[in-house]
mmCIF file of C-alpha atoms in Angstrom:
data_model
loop_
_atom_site.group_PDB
_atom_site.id
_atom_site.type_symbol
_atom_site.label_atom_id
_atom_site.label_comp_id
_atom_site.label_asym_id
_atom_site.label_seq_id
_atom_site.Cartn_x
_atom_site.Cartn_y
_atom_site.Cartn_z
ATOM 1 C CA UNK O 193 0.000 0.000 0.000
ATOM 2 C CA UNK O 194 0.759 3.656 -0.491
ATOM 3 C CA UNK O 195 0.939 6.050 2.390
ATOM 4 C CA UNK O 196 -0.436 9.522 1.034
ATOM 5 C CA UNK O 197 -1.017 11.313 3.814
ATOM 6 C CA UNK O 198 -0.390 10.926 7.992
ATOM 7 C CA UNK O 199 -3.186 12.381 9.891
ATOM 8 C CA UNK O 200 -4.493 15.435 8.111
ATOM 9 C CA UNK O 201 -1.005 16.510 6.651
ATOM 10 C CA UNK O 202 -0.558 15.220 2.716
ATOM 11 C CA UNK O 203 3.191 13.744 2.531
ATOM 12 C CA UNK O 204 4.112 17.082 0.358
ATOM 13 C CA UNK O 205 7.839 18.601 1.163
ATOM 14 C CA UNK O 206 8.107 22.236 1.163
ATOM 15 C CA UNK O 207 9.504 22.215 -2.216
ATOM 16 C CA UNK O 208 6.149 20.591 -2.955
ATOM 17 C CA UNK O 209 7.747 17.093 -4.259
ATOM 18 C CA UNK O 210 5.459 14.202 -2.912
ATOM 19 C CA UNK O 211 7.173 12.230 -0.179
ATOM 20 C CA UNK O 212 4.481 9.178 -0.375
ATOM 21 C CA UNK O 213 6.067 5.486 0.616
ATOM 22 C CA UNK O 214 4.870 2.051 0.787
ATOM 23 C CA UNK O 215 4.706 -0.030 3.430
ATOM 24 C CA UNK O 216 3.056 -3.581 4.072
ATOM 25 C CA UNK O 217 2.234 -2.722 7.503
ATOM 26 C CA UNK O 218 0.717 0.454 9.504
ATOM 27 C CA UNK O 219 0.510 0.897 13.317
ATOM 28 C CA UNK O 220 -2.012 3.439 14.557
ATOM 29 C CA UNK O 221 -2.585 4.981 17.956
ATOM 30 C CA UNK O 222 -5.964 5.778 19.176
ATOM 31 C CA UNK O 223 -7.430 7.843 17.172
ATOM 32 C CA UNK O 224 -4.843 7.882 14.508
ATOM 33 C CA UNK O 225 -5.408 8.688 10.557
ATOM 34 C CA UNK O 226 -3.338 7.663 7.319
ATOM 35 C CA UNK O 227 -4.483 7.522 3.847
ATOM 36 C CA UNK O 228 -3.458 4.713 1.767
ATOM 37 C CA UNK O 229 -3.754 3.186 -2.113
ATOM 38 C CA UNK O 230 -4.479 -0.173 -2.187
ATOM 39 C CA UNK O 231 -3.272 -1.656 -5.807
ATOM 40 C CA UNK O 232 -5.392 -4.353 -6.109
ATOM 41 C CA UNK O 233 -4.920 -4.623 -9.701
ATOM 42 C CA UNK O 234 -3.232 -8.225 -9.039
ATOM 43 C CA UNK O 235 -5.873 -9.523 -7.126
ATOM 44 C CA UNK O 236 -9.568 -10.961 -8.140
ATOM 45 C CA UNK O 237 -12.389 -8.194 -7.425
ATOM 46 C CA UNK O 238 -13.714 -8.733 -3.777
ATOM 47 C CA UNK O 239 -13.976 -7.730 0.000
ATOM 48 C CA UNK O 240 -10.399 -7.014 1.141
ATOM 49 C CA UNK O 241 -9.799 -7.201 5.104
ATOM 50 C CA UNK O 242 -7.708 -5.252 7.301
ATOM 51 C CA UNK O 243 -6.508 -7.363 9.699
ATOM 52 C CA UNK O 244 -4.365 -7.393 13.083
ATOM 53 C CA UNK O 245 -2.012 -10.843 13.944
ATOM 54 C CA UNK O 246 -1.820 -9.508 17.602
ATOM 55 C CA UNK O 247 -5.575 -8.886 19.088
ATOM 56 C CA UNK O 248 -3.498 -6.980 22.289
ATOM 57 C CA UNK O 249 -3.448 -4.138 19.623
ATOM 58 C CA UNK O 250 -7.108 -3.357 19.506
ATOM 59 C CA UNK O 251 -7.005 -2.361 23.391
ATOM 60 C CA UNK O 252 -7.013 1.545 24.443
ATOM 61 C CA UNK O 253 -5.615 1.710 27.647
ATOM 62 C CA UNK O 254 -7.575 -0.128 30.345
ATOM 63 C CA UNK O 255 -10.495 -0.714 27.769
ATOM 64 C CA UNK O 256 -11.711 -4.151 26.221
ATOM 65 C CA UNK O 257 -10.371 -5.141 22.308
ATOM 66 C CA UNK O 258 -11.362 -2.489 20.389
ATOM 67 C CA UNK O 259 -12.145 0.660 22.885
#
């Protein structure tokens, strides 16, 4: 995936050159944004999931998976 923009900034330099990357992975704090392209040009048309391999993750703080 393609990271465009971190919270509400786009990934623009001051010289206004894009400073986009990819990545495979993301980790987001509570209430955390990024924008990302998906290319999934390779792959057959479909739901696509977002997924976590470590459920301890999708705590906040003190608060059940998820909160």
């Amino acid at each position: 995936m393609k990271v465009i923009r971190n919270r509400v900034k786009a990934l623009i330099n001051s010289a206004g050159e894009h400073m986009f990357y990819e990545t495979t992975s993301l980790t987001l704090g509570g209430g955390e944004t990024f924008d990302v392209i998906l290319d999934t040009s390779a792959v057959e048309p479909g739901t696509y999931f977002l997924y976590t391999t470590n459920l301890n993750y999708l705590a906040n703080d003190q608060e059940d998976f998820g909160g």
